[in-house]
XYZ file of C-alpha atoms in Angstrom:
316
model
C -21.870 12.060 7.083
C -19.317 12.246 9.815
C -16.149 9.768 9.809
C -16.538 6.590 11.769
C -13.677 6.864 14.051
C -11.876 4.897 16.983
C -10.064 8.062 18.465
C -13.084 10.182 18.899
C -11.153 13.084 20.302
C -8.615 13.105 17.905
C -11.162 14.146 14.938
C -13.546 15.646 16.835
C -11.743 19.043 16.811
C -10.383 21.214 14.297
C -7.583 22.501 16.348
C -4.325 22.686 14.114
C -2.523 19.335 13.362
C 0.965 20.272 12.826
C 1.184 17.046 10.315
C -1.586 17.504 7.447
C -0.709 14.023 6.470
C -1.640 12.528 9.728
C -4.619 14.817 10.126
C -6.171 13.777 6.522
C -5.932 9.831 7.638
C -7.293 10.480 10.833
C -10.010 12.376 9.688
C -10.647 9.771 7.119
C -11.070 7.044 9.903
C -12.780 3.817 9.321
C -13.769 5.299 5.914
C -10.177 4.744 4.895
C -10.080 0.837 5.887
C -13.202 0.706 3.715
C -12.146 2.383 0.583
C -8.473 0.731 0.596
C -9.361 -2.749 1.817
C -12.882 -3.295 1.125
C -15.836 -4.140 3.789
C -15.458 -7.964 3.123
C -14.559 -9.736 6.319
C -12.445 -12.378 4.163
C -8.688 -10.852 4.447
C -7.763 -12.745 1.306
C -10.928 -11.378 -0.827
C -9.619 -9.722 -3.968
C -12.510 -9.760 -5.966
C -13.357 -6.278 -5.993
C -13.664 -3.598 -8.634
C -10.097 -2.297 -7.987
C -8.609 -5.388 -6.407
C -6.492 -6.789 -9.399
C -3.333 -4.717 -8.238
C -4.033 -5.940 -4.572
C -4.081 -9.633 -6.108
C -0.960 -9.509 -7.798
C 1.017 -8.216 -4.778
C -0.278 -10.737 -2.416
C 0.633 -13.571 -5.011
C 4.082 -11.988 -4.998
C 4.192 -11.508 -1.094
C 2.747 -15.250 -0.398
C 5.400 -16.838 -2.812
C 7.927 -15.257 -0.517
C 6.399 -16.771 2.723
C 5.937 -20.159 1.059
C 9.420 -20.231 0.109
C 10.432 -18.861 3.631
C 8.314 -21.725 5.246
C 9.990 -24.466 2.957
C 13.404 -23.514 3.552
C 12.729 -24.559 7.322
C 12.884 -20.858 8.832
C 11.639 -20.823 12.141
C 11.420 -17.233 12.797
C 10.094 -14.480 10.301
C 10.454 -10.860 11.199
C 8.202 -8.311 9.101
C 7.984 -4.833 8.958
C 4.951 -2.560 7.260
C 5.918 1.027 7.097
C 2.927 3.206 6.601
C 0.725 0.326 7.806
C -2.771 2.006 7.585
C -5.335 -0.042 9.334
C -2.898 -2.917 9.248
C -4.679 -5.171 6.646
C -1.436 -6.308 4.822
C 0.283 -7.195 8.175
C -2.601 -9.236 9.179
C -2.573 -11.064 5.852
C 1.304 -11.934 6.113
C 0.742 -12.845 10.077
C -2.270 -14.884 9.086
C -0.624 -17.007 6.190
C 2.796 -17.514 8.061
C 1.135 -18.906 10.983
C -0.889 -21.059 8.699
C 2.371 -21.950 6.959
C 3.601 -23.331 10.483
C 6.359 -20.784 11.054
C 6.747 -20.988 14.720
C 7.944 -17.388 15.716
C 6.487 -14.424 13.843
C 7.365 -10.991 14.874
C 5.651 -8.144 13.039
C 5.620 -4.561 13.211
C 3.453 -1.938 11.760
C 3.689 1.657 11.874
C 2.029 4.696 10.549
C 1.802 8.257 10.889
C -1.860 8.447 11.560
C -2.880 7.345 15.202
C -6.520 7.020 14.132
C -5.234 4.220 11.377
C -3.227 2.563 13.958
C -5.998 2.493 16.576
C -7.981 1.130 13.912
C -5.043 -1.492 13.323
C -5.098 -2.593 16.798
C -8.694 -3.043 16.948
C -8.754 -5.234 13.745
C -5.695 -7.682 14.940
C -8.310 -8.725 17.725
C -7.305 -12.294 18.519
C -4.705 -12.510 15.942
C -2.192 -11.213 18.441
C -3.041 -13.952 20.865
C -1.773 -16.862 18.256
C 1.202 -18.907 19.787
C 4.211 -17.704 18.535
C 3.005 -14.363 17.462
C 4.356 -11.244 18.081
C 2.084 -8.249 16.539
C 2.342 -4.922 17.545
C 1.302 -1.514 15.928
C 2.939 1.784 16.614
C 2.471 5.593 15.870
C 5.621 6.548 13.817
C 6.756 8.952 11.173
C 8.585 7.309 8.071
C 10.852 10.167 7.618
C 12.345 9.483 11.047
C 15.308 7.301 10.702
C 13.846 3.554 11.451
C 14.549 1.954 14.810
C 15.154 -1.598 13.257
C 18.640 -2.982 13.094
C 20.451 -3.226 9.695
C 19.356 -6.688 7.889
C 16.925 -7.338 10.550
C 13.643 -7.723 8.582
C 12.839 -10.763 6.454
C 9.872 -9.223 4.762
C 9.569 -5.160 4.695
C 6.274 -3.583 2.927
C 5.864 -0.198 2.108
C 2.462 -0.290 0.100
C -0.463 1.811 -1.118
C 1.216 4.830 -2.035
C 2.891 5.663 1.359
C 6.204 6.963 -0.599
C 3.850 9.346 -2.275
C 3.496 11.233 0.688
C 7.010 11.563 1.348
C 8.701 15.290 0.240
C 11.684 15.091 -2.361
C 13.879 16.262 0.448
C 13.359 12.895 2.271
C 12.832 10.647 -0.383
C 16.473 9.415 -0.906
C 16.866 8.701 2.716
C 13.639 6.817 3.442
C 14.590 4.503 0.462
C 17.774 4.136 1.765
C 16.310 3.105 5.102
C 13.718 0.581 4.168
C 16.808 -0.939 1.920
C 19.058 -0.678 5.242
C 16.656 -2.787 7.233
C 15.571 -5.558 4.602
C 17.433 -8.881 4.882
C 15.018 -10.763 2.700
C 12.541 -8.941 0.391
C 11.307 -5.279 0.093
C 7.879 -4.763 -1.489
C 6.995 -1.030 -2.485
C 4.096 0.396 -4.405
C 3.559 3.808 -5.650
C 1.017 5.812 -7.633
C 2.214 6.843 -11.111
C 1.862 10.049 -12.905
C -0.464 8.264 -15.397
C -2.805 6.543 -13.055
C -6.446 7.627 -12.845
C -7.524 10.189 -10.109
C -7.399 9.266 -6.598
C -7.991 11.468 -3.369
C -6.053 8.829 -1.417
C -8.285 8.955 1.581
C -11.193 8.029 0.435
C -13.379 6.928 -2.841
C -13.128 9.556 -5.789
C -16.777 10.177 -5.456
C -16.474 11.599 -1.864
C -15.080 14.702 -2.914
C -16.820 17.519 -4.113
C -13.768 18.983 -5.784
C -10.133 18.152 -6.088
C -6.854 19.189 -7.590
C -3.388 18.035 -7.784
C -0.700 20.564 -8.437
C 2.544 18.725 -10.030
C 4.535 21.548 -9.771
C 4.059 21.773 -6.069
C 3.512 18.120 -5.263
C 0.109 19.130 -3.412
C -3.213 17.413 -3.378
C -6.335 19.585 -2.241
C -9.492 18.107 -1.727
C -13.111 19.828 -1.060
C -15.280 16.854 0.509
C -18.868 16.503 0.321
C -19.263 16.301 3.963
C -17.890 20.374 3.741
C -14.233 19.525 5.188
C -11.223 20.538 3.122
C -8.147 18.577 3.282
C -4.832 18.852 1.644
C -1.378 17.344 2.015
C 1.746 16.613 0.083
C 1.664 14.138 -2.607
C 3.899 13.368 -5.247
C 2.946 11.205 -8.409
C 6.014 9.027 -9.689
C 7.576 8.038 -12.795
C 8.817 4.212 -12.732
C 12.373 5.574 -13.614
C 12.048 7.475 -10.489
C 11.560 4.588 -8.417
C 14.163 2.679 -9.959
C 16.512 5.595 -9.320
C 15.719 5.920 -5.489
C 16.260 2.247 -4.890
C 18.935 1.130 -6.965
C 21.841 2.742 -5.134
C 20.554 0.500 -2.082
C 19.364 -2.653 -3.005
C 18.876 -5.064 -5.762
C 15.999 -4.479 -7.666
C 14.242 -7.868 -8.972
C 11.122 -6.550 -10.414
C 9.782 -3.221 -11.388
C 6.500 -3.387 -13.169
C 3.210 -1.741 -13.702
C -0.070 -2.995 -11.519
C -3.406 -2.201 -13.023
C -3.062 -1.128 -16.386
C -6.084 -2.133 -18.077
C -8.267 -3.687 -15.331
C -9.737 -0.567 -13.717
C -10.505 1.035 -16.965
C -12.419 -2.054 -18.132
C -14.242 -2.748 -14.753
C -18.107 -2.362 -15.078
C -19.417 0.379 -12.801
C -22.782 -1.053 -10.944
C -24.141 2.771 -11.416
C -23.873 2.623 -15.376
C -22.881 -1.095 -16.653
C -24.765 -4.534 -16.010
C -23.265 -6.886 -13.889
C -20.567 -9.300 -15.089
C -21.173 -12.747 -15.597
C -19.170 -16.256 -16.146
C -19.359 -15.756 -19.844
C -16.715 -12.647 -19.376
C -14.083 -15.334 -18.323
C -12.774 -15.200 -21.787
C -12.438 -11.580 -22.057
C -10.842 -11.522 -18.456
C -8.362 -13.997 -19.612
C -7.187 -11.803 -22.438
C -7.232 -8.785 -20.036
C -4.754 -10.505 -17.919
C -2.625 -11.367 -20.884
C -2.470 -7.592 -21.671
C -1.574 -6.940 -18.060
C 1.299 -9.373 -18.353
C 2.635 -8.065 -21.783
C 2.703 -4.464 -20.957
C 3.482 -4.484 -17.285
C 7.047 -3.533 -17.713
C 6.644 -1.544 -20.999
C 8.211 1.814 -20.654
C 5.056 3.274 -23.004
C 2.433 1.851 -20.577
C 4.116 1.440 -16.925
C 3.614 5.179 -15.869
C -0.121 4.517 -16.803
C -0.496 1.758 -14.318
C -2.542 2.198 -11.368
C 0.774 1.504 -8.960
C 4.231 0.786 -9.799
C 5.465 -2.326 -7.877
C 8.876 -2.847 -6.744
C 10.519 -6.101 -5.281
C 14.002 -6.050 -4.122
C 16.399 -7.777 -2.123
C 20.191 -7.380 -0.861
C 23.065 -7.849 -3.092
C 24.290 -10.703 -1.136
C 21.015 -12.681 -1.603
C 20.869 -12.259 -5.187
C 24.690 -13.672 -5.315
C 23.578 -17.059 -3.807
């Protein structure tokens, strides 16, 4: 089955693409949107099989937005570094607008031109809301950010974007994200002990794949016959802390989805769950909260979540 794409010419040719990460996400097209964010039309539907981590991330982001609005701020500046199809930025803009923040300046950028095209299409009428300035740009995270020091109220770098950054660039990228952040920085990365992923699509879209942790390289043979490979580093939580601690104050470092995905039923195998499972899910949530920062478990989470803010905010 061919990829559903917006930039038809970008993916129709097998001509050499200098950046293999951009090439992989360009080729994935709208399949990546379905895989990463689900096919539901509701931006705030976190009820899917693998949505536990997204739900927890959104709870933290929403709390920041509510506090920002309640403090009487009239202008919100948001940056989503590696925004993909723009789902997280659309969530933030939608909620901020509903909270009554009168001026919202939101920028998302990504290395994949195809994902940026999808993001612009998905934004639709959201960009027409009064007081909203929402734009999507094709940029590479390893180049210096164009944003000024301390100019961003809410800075996002989610869904394993940093997993694609080479060792030579990681320290500089972390420093840049910290440099532009005036409010809160949210980062998620895939961990060394997480369950397998091919990043660009569901695992069952691959006929075979292999990650080499010595070279930080992921090679994928897709069922549609295409071969895809790109840089991919899986993180220990301690690495994430070491990257950001010199530049910004870390307020939270925890694992997301240590247990939920491993206990989630598969419709191809297990019967559907019903309301009678509420007690089980309550206990599962307690397990997540208990072991989220435990050094024996955190590296087995699907993602590690880092929340950080500048030191001067911490001292207030």
